[in-house]
Short mmCIF file of C-alpha atoms in Angstrom, two decimals:
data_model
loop_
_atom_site.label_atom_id
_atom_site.label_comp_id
_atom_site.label_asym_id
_atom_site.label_seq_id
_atom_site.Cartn_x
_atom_site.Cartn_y
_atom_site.Cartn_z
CA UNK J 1 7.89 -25.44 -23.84
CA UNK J 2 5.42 -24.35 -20.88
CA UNK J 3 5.37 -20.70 -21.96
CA UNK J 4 1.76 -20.64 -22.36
CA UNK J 5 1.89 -17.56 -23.16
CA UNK J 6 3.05 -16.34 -19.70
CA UNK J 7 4.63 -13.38 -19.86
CA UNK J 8 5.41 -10.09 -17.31
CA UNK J 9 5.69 -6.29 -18.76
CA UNK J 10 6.59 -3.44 -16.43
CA UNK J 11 5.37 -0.38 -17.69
CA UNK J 12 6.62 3.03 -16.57
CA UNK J 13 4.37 5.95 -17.78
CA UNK J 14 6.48 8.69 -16.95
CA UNK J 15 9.20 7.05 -19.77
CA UNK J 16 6.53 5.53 -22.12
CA UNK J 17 9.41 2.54 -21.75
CA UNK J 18 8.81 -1.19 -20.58
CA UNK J 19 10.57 -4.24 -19.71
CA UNK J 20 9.53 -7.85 -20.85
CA UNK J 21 9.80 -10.68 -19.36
CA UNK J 22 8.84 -14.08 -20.99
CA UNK J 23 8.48 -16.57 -17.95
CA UNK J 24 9.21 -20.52 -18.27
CA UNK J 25 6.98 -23.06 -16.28
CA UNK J 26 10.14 -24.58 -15.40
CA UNK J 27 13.41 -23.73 -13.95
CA UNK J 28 14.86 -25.34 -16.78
CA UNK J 29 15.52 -23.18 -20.08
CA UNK J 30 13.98 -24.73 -22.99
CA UNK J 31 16.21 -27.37 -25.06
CA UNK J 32 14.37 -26.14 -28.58
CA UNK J 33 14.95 -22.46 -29.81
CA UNK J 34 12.44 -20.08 -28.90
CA UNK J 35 11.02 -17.15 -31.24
CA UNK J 36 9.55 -14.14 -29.65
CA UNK J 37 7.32 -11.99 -31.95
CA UNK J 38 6.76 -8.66 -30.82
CA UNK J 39 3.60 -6.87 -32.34
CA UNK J 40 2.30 -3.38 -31.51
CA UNK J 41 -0.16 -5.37 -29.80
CA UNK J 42 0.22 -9.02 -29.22
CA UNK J 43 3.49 -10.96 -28.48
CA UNK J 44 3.83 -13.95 -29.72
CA UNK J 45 6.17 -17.14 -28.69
CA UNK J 46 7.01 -20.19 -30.90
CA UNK J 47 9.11 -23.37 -29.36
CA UNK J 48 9.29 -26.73 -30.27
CA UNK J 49 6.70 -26.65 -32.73
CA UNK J 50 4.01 -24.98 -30.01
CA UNK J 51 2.68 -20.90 -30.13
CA UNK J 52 1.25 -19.33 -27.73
CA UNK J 53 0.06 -15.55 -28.08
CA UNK J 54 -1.69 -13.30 -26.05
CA UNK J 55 -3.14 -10.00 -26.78
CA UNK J 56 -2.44 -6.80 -24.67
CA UNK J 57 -4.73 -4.70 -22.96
CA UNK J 58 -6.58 -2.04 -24.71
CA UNK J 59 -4.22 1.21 -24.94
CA UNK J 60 -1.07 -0.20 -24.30
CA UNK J 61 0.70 -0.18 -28.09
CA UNK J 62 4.44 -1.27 -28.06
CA UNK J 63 7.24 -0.19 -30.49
CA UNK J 64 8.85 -3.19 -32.25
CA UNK J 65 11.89 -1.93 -33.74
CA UNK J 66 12.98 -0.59 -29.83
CA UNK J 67 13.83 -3.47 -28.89
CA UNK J 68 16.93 -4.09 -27.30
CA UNK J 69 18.93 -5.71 -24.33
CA UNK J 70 17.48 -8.87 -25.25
CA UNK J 71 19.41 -11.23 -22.97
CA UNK J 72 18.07 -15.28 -21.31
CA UNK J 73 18.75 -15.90 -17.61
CA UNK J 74 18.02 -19.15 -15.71
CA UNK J 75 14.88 -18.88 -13.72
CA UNK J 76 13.66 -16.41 -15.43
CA UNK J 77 12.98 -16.73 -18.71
CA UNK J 78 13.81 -14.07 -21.76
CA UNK J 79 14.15 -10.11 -21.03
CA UNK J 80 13.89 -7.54 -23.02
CA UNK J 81 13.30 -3.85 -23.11
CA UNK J 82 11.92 -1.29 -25.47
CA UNK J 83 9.06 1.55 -25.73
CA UNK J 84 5.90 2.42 -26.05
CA UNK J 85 4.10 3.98 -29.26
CA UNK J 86 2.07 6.26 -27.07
CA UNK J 87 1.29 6.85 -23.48
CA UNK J 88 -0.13 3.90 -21.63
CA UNK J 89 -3.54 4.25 -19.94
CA UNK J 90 -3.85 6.68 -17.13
CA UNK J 91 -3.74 5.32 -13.45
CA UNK J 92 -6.96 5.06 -12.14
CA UNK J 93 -8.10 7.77 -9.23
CA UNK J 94 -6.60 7.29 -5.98
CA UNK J 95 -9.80 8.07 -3.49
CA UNK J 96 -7.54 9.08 -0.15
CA UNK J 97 -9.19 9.70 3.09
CA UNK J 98 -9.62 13.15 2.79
CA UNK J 99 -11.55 13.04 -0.29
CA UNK J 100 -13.62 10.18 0.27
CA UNK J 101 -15.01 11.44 3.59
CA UNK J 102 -17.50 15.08 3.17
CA UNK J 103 -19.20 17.38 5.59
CA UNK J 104 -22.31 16.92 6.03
CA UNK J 105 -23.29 13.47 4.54
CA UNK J 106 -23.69 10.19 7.06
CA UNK J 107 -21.15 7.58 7.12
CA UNK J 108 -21.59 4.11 8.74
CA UNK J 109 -18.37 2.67 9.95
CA UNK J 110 -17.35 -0.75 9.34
CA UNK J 111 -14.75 -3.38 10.43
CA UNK J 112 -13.16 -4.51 7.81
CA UNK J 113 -12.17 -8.01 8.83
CA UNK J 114 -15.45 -8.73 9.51
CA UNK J 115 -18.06 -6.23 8.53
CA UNK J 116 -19.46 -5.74 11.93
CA UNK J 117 -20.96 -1.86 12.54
CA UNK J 118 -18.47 0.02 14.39
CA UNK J 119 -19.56 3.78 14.25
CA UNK J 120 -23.57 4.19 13.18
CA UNK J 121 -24.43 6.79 11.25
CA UNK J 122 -22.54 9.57 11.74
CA UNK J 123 -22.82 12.69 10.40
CA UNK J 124 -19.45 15.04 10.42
CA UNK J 125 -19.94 19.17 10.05
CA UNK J 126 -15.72 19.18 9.89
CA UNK J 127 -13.25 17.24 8.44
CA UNK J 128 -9.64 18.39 9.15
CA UNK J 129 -6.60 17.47 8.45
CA UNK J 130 -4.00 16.81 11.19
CA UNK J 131 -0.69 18.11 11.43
CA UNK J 132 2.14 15.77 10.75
CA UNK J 133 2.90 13.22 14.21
CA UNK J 134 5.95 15.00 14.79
CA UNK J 135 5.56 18.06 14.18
CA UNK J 136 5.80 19.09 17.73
CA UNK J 137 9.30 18.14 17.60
CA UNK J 138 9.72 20.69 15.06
CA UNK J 139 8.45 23.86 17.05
CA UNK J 140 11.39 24.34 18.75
CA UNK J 141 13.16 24.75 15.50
CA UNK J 142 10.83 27.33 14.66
CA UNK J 143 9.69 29.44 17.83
CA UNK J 144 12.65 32.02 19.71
CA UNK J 145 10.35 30.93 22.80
CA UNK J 146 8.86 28.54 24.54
CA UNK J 147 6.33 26.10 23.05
CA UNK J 148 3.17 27.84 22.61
CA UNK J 149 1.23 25.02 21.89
CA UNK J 150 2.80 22.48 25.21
CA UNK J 151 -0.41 22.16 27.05
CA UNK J 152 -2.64 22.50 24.13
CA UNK J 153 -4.14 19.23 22.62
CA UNK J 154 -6.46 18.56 19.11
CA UNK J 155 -9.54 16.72 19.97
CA UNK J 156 -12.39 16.40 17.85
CA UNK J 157 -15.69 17.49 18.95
CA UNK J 158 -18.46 15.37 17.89
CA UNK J 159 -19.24 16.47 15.04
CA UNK J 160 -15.44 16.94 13.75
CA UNK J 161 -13.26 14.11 12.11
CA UNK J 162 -9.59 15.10 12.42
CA UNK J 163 -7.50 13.20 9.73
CA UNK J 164 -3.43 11.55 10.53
CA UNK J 165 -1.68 9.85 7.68
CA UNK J 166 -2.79 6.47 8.69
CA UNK J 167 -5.69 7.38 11.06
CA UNK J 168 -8.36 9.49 12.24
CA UNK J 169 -9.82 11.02 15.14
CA UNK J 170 -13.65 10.67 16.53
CA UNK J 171 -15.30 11.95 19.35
CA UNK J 172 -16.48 8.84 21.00
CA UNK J 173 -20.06 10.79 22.37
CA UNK J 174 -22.47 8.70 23.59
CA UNK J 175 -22.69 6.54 20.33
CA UNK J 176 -23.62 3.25 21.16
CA UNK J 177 -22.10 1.19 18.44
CA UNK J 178 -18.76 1.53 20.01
CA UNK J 179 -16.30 -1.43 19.98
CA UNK J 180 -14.77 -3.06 23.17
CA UNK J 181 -11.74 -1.84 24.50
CA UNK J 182 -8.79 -3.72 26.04
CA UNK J 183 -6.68 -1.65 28.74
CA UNK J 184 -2.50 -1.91 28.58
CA UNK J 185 -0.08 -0.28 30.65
CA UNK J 186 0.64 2.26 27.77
CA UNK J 187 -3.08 2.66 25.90
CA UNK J 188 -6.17 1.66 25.29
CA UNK J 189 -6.73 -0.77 22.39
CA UNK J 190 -10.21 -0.52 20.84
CA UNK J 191 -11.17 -3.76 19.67
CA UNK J 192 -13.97 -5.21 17.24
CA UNK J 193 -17.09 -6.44 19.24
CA UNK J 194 -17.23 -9.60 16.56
CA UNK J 195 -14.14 -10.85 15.66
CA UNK J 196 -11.80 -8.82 18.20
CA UNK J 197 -9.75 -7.32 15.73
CA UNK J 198 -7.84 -4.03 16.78
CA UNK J 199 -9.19 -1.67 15.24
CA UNK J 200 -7.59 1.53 17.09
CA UNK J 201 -6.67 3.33 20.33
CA UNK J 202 -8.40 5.55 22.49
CA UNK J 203 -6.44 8.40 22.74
CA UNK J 204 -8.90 10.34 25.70
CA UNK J 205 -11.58 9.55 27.75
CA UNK J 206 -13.93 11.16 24.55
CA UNK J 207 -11.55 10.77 21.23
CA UNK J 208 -10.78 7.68 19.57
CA UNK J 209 -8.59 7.04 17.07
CA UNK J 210 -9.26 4.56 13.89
CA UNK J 211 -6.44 3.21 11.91
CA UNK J 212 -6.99 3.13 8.34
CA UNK J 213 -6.13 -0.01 7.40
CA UNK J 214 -8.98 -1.05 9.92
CA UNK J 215 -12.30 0.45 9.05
CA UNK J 216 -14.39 1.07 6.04
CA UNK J 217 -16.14 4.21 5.96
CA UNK J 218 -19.35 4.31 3.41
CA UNK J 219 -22.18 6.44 2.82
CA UNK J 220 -25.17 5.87 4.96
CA UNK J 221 -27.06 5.16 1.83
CA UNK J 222 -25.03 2.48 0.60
CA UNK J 223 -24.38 -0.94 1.40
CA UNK J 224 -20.78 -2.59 2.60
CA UNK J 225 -19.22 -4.11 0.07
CA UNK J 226 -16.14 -6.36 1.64
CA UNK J 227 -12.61 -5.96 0.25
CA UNK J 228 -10.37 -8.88 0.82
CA UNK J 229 -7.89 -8.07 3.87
CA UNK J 230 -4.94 -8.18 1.77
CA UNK J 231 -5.51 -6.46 -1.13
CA UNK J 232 -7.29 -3.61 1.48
CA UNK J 233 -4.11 -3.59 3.42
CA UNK J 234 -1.93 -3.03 0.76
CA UNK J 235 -3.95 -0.48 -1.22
CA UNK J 236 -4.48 1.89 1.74
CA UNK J 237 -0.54 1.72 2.38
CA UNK J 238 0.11 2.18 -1.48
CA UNK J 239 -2.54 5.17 -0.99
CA UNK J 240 -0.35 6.64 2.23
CA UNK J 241 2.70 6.33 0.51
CA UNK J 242 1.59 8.29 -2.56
CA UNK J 243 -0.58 10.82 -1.06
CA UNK J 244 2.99 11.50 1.14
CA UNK J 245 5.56 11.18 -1.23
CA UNK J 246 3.35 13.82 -3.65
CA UNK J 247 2.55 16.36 -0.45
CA UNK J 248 5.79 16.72 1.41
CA UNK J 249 8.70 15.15 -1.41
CA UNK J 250 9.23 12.23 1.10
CA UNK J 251 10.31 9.00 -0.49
CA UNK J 252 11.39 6.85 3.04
CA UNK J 253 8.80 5.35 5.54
CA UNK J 254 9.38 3.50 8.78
CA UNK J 255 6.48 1.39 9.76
CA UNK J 256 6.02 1.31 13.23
CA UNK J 257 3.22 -1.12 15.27
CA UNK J 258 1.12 0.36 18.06
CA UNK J 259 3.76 -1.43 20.32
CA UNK J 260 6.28 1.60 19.69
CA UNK J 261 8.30 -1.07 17.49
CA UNK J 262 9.87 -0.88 14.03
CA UNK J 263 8.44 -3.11 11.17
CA UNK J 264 9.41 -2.45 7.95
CA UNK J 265 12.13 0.35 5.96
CA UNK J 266 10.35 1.37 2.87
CA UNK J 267 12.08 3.51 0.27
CA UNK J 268 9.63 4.38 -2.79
CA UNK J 269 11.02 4.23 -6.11
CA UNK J 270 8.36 5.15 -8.74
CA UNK J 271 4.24 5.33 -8.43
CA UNK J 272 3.71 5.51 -12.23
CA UNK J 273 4.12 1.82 -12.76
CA UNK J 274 1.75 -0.50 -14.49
CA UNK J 275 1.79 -4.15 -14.53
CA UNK J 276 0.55 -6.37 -17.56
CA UNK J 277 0.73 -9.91 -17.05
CA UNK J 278 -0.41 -13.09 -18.57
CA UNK J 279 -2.61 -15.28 -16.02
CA UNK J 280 -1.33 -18.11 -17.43
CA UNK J 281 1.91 -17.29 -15.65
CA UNK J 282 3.23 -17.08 -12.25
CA UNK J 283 1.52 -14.06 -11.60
CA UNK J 284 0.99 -11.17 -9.06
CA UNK J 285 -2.68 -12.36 -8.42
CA UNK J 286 -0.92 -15.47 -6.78
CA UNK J 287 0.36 -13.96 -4.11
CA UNK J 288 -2.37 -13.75 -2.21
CA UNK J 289 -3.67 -17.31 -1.85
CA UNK J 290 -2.01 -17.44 1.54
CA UNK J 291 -4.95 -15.52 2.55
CA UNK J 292 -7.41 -16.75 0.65
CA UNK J 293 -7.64 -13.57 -1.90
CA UNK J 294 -7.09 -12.73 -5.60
CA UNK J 295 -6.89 -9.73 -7.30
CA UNK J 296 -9.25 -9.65 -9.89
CA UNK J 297 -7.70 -8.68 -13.37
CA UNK J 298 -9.16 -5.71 -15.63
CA UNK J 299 -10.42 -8.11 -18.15
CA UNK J 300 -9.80 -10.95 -20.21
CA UNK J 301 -6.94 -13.41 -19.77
CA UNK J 302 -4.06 -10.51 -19.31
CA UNK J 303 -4.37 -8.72 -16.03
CA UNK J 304 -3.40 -4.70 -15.90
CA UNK J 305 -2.53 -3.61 -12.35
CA UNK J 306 -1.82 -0.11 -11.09
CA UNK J 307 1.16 -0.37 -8.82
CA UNK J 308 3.79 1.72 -7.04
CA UNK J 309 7.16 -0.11 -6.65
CA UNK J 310 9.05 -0.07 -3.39
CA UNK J 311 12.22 -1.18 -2.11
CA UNK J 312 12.10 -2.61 1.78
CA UNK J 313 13.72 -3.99 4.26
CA UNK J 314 12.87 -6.32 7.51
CA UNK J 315 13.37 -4.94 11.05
CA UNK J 316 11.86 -8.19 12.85
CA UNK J 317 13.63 -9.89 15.46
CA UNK J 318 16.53 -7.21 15.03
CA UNK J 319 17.37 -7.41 11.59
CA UNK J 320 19.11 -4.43 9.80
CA UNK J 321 19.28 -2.71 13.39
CA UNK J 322 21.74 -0.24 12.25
CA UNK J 323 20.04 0.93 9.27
CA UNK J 324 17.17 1.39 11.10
CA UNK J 325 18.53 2.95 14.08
CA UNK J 326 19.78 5.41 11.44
CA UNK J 327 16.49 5.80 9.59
CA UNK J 328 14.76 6.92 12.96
CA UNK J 329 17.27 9.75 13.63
CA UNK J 330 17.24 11.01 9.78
CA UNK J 331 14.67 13.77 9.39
CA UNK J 332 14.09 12.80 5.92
CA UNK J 333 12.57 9.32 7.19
CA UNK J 334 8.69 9.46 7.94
CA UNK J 335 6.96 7.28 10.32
CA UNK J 336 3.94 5.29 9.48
CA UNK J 337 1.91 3.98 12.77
CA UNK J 338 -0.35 0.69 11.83
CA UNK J 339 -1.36 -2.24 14.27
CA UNK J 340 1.44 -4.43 14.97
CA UNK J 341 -0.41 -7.01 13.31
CA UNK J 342 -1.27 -5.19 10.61
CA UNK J 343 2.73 -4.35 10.08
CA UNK J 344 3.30 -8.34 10.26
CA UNK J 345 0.72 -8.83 7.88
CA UNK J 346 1.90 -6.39 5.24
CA UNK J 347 5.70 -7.79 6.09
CA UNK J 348 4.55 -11.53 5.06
CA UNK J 349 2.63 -9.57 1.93
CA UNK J 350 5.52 -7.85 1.07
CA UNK J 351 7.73 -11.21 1.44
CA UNK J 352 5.07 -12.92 -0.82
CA UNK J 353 5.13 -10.25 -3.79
CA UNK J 354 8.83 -10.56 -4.24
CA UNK J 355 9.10 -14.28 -4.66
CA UNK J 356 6.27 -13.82 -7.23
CA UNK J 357 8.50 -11.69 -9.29
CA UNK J 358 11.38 -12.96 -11.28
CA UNK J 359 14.50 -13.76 -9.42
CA UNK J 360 16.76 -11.26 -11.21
CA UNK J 361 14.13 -8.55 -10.26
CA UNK J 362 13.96 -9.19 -6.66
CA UNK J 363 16.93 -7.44 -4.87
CA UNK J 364 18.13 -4.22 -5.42
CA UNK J 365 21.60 -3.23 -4.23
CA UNK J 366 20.76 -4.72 0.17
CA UNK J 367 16.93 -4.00 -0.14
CA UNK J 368 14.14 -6.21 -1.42
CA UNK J 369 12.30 -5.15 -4.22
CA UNK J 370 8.21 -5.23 -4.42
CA UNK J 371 5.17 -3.80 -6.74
CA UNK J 372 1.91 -2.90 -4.37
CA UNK J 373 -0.97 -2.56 -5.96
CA UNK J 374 -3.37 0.40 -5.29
#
């Protein structure tokens, strides 16, 4: 009783395989027998004398006879895995930084807490790429001399955008739209004018750097559109991790704050996951009423989401100290720099996501288990 039709499917396209889960309102399981009906594409679930059915998304066709591992845990509901007819729906394209931002067309710059103008029309004649953050750590591994490039340093002139994996470099000018900027002993934050969110550093008395979980960058032409914080935050991670883990085969991230501290261990599993899920259940669209957002479904009353799925782990007030102490000397490890209150923020969405998902699916081997959406 209480299905509702609430239901969870993990999808992986690179196996054409997924696994079902048929949630119960309560932490009770049901005292009547329940009959699941598995269609090519509807399920179907009877109980007590009540069905509920819901209809899946266009292009996702399942195989009924696969079926197997059927198995009924407390808390969770009914699980049970099989495959697909076909190959699901192709992931929708991942705009990274690079692509979205062209020579020679205007952008306006906007905070994306608030939607205040931080950089005015600007027009760019380069966009570049930036070498990794460590890579000068690497020359010595590579030159039989000294390193060439000690005294040399990569600032943008104005009309150059240099792109990091979670930033990018401006050359301040004399552009009058520039946010206010807070002086510490070890840099200078640059904060919003409106709401004084950090929105980067400056890393020279001309360049400024822009994290990318901070700023919207849009045509000149067009108008802003706000994103909620949350579901911005996590996309443009998702969007780091993939566009890193495809360029340079790297599957663990440290996520460091601006503070020089360690946040978060994340170890990517897969990024060829999509969610289908009921709304009716306890679903991943809830997660984000602590701040106020929702992730609007495809269509209709089942939700598709586009997700990659991560493993984690908590380095706040010196938790899993070894590991990380580890992680930062293991050259396979790559460093993400955000705000440090970005890095809380995406902890406590991180924290959310997994209590959203059924118990059983929540911990892998020490690590914490978590689908971001992109």
């Amino acid at each position: 009783a209480g299905m509702a039709g609430a239901f969870l499917m993990e999808i992986r396209r690179g196996t054409q395989s997924a696994l079902l889960v048929i949630r119960y309102a309560a932490a009770e399981l049901p005292s009547a027998p329940v009959e699941v009906s598995v269609c090519a594409d509807s399920l179907e679930v009877r109980s007590g004398g009540s069905c509920d059915a819901a209809a899946l998304p266009a292009g996702v066709s399942l195989a009924p006879s696969s079926c197997r591992g059927l198995r009924c845990l407390r808390g969770d509901g009914l699980h049970l895995r099989m495959r697909l007819r076909g190959p699901p729906p192709a992931a929708d394209v991942v705009f990274t930084l690079r692509e979205s931002l062209k020579p020679n067309k205007n952008y306006i710059f906007y905070c994306q807490s608030c939607g205040d103008i931080v950089v005015k029309d600007r027009k760019f004649l380069r966009v570049l790429p930036l070498p990794s953050e460590n890579w000068s750590d690497l020359v010595e591994e590579w030159c039989c001399h000294p390193d060439p490039f000690a005294r040399s340093t990569l600032h943008p002139q104005h009309g150059d955008c240099f792109l990091g994996d979670t930033f990018f470099l401006l050359n301040s000018g004399n552009e009058s739209h520039l946010p206010e900027s807070l002086k510490s002993k070890e840099n200078t934050r640059v904060i919003c004018k409106r709401c004084k969110t950090m929105l980067g550093e400056t890393v020279s008395s001309d360049t400024i750097k822009y994290y990318v979980t901070e700023v919207i960058m849009q045509p000149a032409e067009g108008s802003f559109s706000p994103t909620p914080r949350s579901q911005f935050v996590q996309s443009m991670v998702a969007q780091c991790l993939l566009e890193l883990s495809s360029a340079k085969s790297t599957f663990r991230f440290t996520i460091k704050g601006d503070n020089g501290k360690t946040y978060i261990l994340i170890w990517l599993l897969n990024s060829d996951t999509l969610l289908v899920e009921s709304l009716g259940s306890s679903s991943s669209h809830s997660v984000f009423t602590l701040f106020g957002d929702t992730l609007t479904p495809s269509s209709g009353p089942v939700g598709t989401w586009n997700a990659v799925k991560v493993l984690y782990q908590p380095c706040i007030k010196c938790r899993n100290k070894e590991l990380a102490d580890a992680w930062e000397n293991d050259m396979g490890v790559h460093p993400l720099k955000f705000p440090s209150e970005t890095c809380l923020e995406l902890l406590l969405i991180l924290g959310l996501s997994t209590t959203s998902l059924p118990p059983s699916l929540r911990c892998m081997n020490s690590f914490q288990v978590r689908n971001s959406f992109y």
